[in-house]
Coordinates of C-alpha atoms and ligand atoms in Angstrom, one line a residue:
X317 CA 35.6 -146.5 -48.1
X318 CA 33.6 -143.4 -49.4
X319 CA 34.6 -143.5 -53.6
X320 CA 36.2 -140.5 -54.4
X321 CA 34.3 -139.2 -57.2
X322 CA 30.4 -139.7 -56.7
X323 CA 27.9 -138.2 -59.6
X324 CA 24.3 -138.3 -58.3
X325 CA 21.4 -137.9 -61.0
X326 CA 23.4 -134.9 -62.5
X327 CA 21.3 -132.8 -65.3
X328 CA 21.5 -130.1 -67.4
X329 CA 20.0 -128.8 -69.9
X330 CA 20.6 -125.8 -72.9
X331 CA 17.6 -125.0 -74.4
X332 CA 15.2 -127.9 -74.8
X333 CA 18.4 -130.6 -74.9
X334 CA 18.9 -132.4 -72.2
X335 CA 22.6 -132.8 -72.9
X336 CA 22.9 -134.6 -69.5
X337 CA 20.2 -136.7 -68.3
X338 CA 20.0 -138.1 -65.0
X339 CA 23.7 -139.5 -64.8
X340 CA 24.7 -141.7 -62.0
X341 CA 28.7 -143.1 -62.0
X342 CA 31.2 -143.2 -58.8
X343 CA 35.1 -144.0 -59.6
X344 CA 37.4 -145.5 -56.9
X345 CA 41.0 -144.1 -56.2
X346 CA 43.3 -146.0 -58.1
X347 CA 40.9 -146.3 -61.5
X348 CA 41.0 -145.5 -64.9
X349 CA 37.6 -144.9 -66.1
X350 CA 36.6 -144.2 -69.6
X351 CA 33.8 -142.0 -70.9
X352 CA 32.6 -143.0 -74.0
X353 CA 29.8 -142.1 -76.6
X354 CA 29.2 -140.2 -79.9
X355 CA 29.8 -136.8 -80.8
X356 CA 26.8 -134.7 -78.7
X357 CA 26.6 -137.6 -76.0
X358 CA 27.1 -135.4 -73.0
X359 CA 30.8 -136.3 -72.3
X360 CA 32.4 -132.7 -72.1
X361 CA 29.0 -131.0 -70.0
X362 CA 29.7 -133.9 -67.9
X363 CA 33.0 -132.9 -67.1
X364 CA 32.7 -128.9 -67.1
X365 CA 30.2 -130.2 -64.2
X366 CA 32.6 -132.1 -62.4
X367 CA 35.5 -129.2 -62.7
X368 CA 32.6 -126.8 -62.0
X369 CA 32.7 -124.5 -65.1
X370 CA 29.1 -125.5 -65.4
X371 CA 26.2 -125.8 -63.2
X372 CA 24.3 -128.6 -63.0
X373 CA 20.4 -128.3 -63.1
X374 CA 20.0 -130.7 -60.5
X375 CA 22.2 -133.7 -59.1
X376 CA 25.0 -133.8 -57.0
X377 CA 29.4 -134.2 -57.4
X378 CA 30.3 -135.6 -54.4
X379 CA 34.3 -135.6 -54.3
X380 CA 35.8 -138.2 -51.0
X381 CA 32.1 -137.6 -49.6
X382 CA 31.7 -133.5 -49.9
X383 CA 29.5 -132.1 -52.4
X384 CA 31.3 -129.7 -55.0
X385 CA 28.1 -128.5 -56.7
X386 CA 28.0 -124.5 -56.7
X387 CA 31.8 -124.6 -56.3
X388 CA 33.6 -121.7 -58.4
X389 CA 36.3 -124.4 -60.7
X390 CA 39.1 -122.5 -58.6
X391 CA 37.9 -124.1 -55.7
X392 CA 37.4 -127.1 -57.3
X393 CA 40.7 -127.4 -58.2
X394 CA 42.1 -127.0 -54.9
X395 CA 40.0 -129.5 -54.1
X396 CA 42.1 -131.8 -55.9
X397 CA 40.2 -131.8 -59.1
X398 CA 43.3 -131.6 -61.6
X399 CA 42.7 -131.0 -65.6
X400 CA 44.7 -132.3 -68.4
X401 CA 45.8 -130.5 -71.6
X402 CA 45.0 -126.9 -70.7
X403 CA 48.4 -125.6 -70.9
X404 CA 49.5 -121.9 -69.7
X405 CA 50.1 -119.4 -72.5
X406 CA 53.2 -119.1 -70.8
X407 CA 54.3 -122.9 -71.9
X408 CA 56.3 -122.5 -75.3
X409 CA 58.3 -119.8 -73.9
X410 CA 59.9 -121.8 -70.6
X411 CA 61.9 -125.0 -70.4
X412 CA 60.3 -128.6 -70.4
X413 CA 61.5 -128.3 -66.5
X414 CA 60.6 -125.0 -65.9
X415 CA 57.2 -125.6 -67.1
X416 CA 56.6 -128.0 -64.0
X417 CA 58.3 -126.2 -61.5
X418 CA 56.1 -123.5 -62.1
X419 CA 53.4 -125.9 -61.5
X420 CA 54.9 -126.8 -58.0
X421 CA 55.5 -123.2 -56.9
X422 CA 51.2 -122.7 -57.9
X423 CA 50.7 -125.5 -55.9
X424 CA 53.0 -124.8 -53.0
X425 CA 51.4 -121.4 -52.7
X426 CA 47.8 -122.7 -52.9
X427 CA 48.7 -125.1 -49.9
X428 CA 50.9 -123.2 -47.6
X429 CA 50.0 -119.6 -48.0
X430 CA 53.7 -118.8 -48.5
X431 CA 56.0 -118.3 -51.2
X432 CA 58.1 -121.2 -50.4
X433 CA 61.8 -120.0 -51.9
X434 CA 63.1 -119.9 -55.1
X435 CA 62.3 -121.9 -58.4
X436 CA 65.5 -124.2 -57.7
X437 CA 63.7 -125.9 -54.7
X438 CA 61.5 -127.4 -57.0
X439 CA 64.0 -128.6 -59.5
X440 CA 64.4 -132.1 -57.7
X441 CA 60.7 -132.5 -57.3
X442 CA 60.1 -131.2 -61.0
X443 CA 62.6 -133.8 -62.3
X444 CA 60.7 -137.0 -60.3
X445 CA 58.1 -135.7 -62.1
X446 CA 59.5 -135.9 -65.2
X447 CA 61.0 -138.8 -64.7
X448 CA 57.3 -140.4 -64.1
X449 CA 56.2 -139.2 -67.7
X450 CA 59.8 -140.1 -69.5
X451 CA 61.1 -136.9 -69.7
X452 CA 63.4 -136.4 -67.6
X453 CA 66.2 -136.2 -70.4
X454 CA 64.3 -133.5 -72.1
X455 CA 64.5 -131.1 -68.8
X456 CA 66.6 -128.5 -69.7
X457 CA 65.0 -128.4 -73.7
X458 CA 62.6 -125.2 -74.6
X459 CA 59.3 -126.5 -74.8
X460 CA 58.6 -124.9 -78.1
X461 CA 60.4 -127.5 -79.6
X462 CA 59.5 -130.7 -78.1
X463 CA 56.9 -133.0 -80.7
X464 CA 53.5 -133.3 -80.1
X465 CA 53.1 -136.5 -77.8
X466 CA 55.6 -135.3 -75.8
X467 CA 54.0 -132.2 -74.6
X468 CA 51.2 -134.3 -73.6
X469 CA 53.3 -135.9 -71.6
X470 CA 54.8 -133.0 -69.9
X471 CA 51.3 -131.7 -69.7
X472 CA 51.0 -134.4 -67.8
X473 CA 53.9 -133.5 -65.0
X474 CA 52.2 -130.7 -64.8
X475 CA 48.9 -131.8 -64.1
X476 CA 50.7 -134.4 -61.2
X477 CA 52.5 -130.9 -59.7
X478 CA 49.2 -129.9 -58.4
X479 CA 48.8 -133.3 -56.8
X480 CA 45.2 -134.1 -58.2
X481 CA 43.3 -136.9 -56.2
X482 CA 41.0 -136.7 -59.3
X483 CA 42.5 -136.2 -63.0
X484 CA 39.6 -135.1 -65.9
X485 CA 40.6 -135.8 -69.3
X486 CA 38.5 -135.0 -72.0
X487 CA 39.8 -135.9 -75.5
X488 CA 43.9 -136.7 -74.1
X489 CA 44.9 -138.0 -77.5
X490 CA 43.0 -136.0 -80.1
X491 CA 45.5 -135.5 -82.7
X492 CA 47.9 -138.1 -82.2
X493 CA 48.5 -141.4 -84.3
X494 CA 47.5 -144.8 -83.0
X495 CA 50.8 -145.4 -81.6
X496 CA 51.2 -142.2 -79.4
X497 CA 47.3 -142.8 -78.3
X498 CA 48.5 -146.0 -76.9
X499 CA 51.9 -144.7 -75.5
X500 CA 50.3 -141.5 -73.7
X501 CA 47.4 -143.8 -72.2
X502 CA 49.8 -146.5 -71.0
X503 CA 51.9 -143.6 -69.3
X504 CA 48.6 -142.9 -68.0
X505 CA 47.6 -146.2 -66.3
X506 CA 50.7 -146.5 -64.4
X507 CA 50.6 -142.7 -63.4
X508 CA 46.8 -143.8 -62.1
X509 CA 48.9 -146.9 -60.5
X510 CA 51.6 -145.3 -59.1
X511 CA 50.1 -141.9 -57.4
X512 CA 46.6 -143.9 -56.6
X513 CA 44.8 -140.7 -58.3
X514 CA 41.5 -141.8 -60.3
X515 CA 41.1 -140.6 -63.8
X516 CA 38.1 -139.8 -65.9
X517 CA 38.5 -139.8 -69.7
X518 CA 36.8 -139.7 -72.9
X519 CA 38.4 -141.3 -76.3
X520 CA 37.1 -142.1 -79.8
X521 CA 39.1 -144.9 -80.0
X522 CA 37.5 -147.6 -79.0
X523 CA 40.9 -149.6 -79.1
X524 CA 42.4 -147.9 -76.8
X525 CA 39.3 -147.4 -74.4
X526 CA 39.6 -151.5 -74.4
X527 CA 43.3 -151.4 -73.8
X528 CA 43.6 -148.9 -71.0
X529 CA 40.3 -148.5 -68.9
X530 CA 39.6 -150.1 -65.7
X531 CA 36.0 -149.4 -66.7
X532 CA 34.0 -147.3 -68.9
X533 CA 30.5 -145.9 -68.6
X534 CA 28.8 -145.3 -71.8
X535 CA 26.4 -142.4 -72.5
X536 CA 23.9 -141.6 -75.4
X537 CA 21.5 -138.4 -75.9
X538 CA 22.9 -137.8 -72.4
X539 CA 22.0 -141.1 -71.0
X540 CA 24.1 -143.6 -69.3
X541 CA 23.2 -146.3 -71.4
X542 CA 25.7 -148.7 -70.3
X543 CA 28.6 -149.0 -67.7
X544 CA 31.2 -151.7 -66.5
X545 CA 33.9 -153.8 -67.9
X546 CA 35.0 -153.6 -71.2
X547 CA 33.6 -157.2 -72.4
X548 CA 30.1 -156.2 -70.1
X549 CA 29.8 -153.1 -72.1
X550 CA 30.9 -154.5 -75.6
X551 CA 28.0 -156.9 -75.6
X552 CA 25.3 -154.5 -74.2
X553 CA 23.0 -154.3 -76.8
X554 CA 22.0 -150.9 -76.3
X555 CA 26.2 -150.0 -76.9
X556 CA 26.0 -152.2 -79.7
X557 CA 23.0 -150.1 -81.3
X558 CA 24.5 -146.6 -80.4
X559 CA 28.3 -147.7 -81.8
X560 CA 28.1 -150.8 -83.7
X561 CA 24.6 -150.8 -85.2
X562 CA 25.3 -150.2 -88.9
X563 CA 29.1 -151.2 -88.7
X564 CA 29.9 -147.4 -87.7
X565 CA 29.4 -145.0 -84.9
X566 CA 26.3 -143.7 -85.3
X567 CA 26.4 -139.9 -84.4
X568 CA 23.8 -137.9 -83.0
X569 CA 22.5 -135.5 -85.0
X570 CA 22.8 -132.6 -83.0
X571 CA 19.3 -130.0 -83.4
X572 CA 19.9 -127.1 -80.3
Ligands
ADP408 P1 30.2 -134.6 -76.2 O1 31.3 -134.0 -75.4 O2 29.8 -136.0 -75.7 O3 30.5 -134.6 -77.6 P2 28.7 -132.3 -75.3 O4 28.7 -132.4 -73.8 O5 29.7 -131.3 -75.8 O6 28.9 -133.7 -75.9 O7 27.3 -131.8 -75.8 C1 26.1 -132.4 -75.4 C2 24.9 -131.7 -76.0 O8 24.8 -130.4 -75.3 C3 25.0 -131.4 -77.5 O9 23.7 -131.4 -78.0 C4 25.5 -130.0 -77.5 O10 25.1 -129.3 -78.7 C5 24.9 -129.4 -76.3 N1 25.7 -128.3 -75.7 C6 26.9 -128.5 -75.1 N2 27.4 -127.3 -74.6 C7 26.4 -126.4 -74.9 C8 26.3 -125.0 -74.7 N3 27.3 -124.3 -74.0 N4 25.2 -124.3 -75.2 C9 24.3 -125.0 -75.9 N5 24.3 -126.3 -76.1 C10 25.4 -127.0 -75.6
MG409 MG1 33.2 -133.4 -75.9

């Protein structure tokens, strides 16, 4: 079966930095694949590539087969290329289930050309939804006051609304203590599981990367240095000189 995400010798570029270099990676449906490096490694250009904010110099995004390269990141996300943690300015002011009905309507529209009734129609859907990220008591709550972790988490139902085959998440659990880290990337994994989507994310913490991640494909100076299971990339020796060298990670001195 084709892979549904395939990245062919992507590259790009800003000035004289090759912030992405010739990167090759596919991810299967069903995976959780972590993107890991320092600070300046190419992680986040890697993604605005994928979502097609940016253009690549040169290289190819192939998504079930087709190539999404020159794609406006509209279209890309019809596609069923789904982002995390970009939340509508819109979020504080509706409920927790209001928030993902919203979500369904976008997405109802975007696939049947119609406006398919009113907001209530939803409400079952919206609360299944919920119900997959444990929020399903919180439904009827205003957002604005729900803690940190768990607007992630409806972040989350929202992201599933608009039935992703492919979920991008660059830096989920910045800002959140060890403990929510491992709760929102746990949620994640069966999410992954349960809905058979494949997920791309990037995480400092190399615990949870360990924990959570199918895989993880390791870049440096915009370089895939390494890539495989967590063990297989823990004892590459040119991970182990990029993270572990001196006992810390060793971050790239960024000169663009
Ligand atoms: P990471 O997400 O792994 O920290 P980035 O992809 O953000 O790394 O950055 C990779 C390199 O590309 C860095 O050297 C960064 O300074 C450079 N870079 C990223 N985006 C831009 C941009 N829009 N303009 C110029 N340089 C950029
Ligand atoms: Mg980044």
């Amino acid at each position: 079966m084709t892979p549904l995400l395939q990245v062919r010798d992507l590259t790009r570029s800003f000035g004289g930095v090759r912030a992405v270099d010739n990167v090759s990676f596919e991810l299967a449906r069903g995976e959780l694949l972590a993107l890991i490096g320092p600070n300046g490694a190419g992680k986040s250009t890697c993604f605005n590539m994928i979502n097609g904010q940016l253009r690549p110099d040169s290289g190819e995004v192939r998504l079930d087969g087709e190539n999404i390269v020159g794609r406006k990141p509209r279209d890309v996300w019809r596609l069923g290329v789904g982002r995390t943690f970009q939340i509508a300015a819109t979020f504080h002011s509706m409920t927790v289930i209001e928030n993902v009905q919203m979500a369904l309507i976008s997405h109802a529209k975007r696939t049947f050309h119609a406006w398919t009734a009113a907001a209530a129609h939803f409400r079952d859907e919206a609360r299944d939804l919920l119900a997959q990220v444990g929020m399903d008591a919180h439904a009827d709550r205003p957002s604005s006051i729900l803690a940190y972790g768990d607007v992630k988490r409806v972040e989350l139902a929202v992201a599933l609304a608009n039935k992703p085959k492919l979920l991008l998440m660059d830096e989920p659990t910045a800002g959140m203590a060890p403990r929510e880290r491992n709760d929102l990337m746990a949620l994640t994994k069966r999410l992954v599981t349960i809905n058979d989507i494949g997920v791309l994310f990037t995480e400092h913490s190399m615990d949870v990367v360990f924990a959570f991640a199918d895989r993880m494909i390791v870049l440096a100076r915009g370089k895939l240095i390494a890539q495989g299971s967590g063990e297989a990339v823990r004892d590459d020796p040119k991970v182990r000189e990029v993270y572990f060298g001196s006992g810390r990670t060793v971050a790239r001195r960024v000169s663009a």
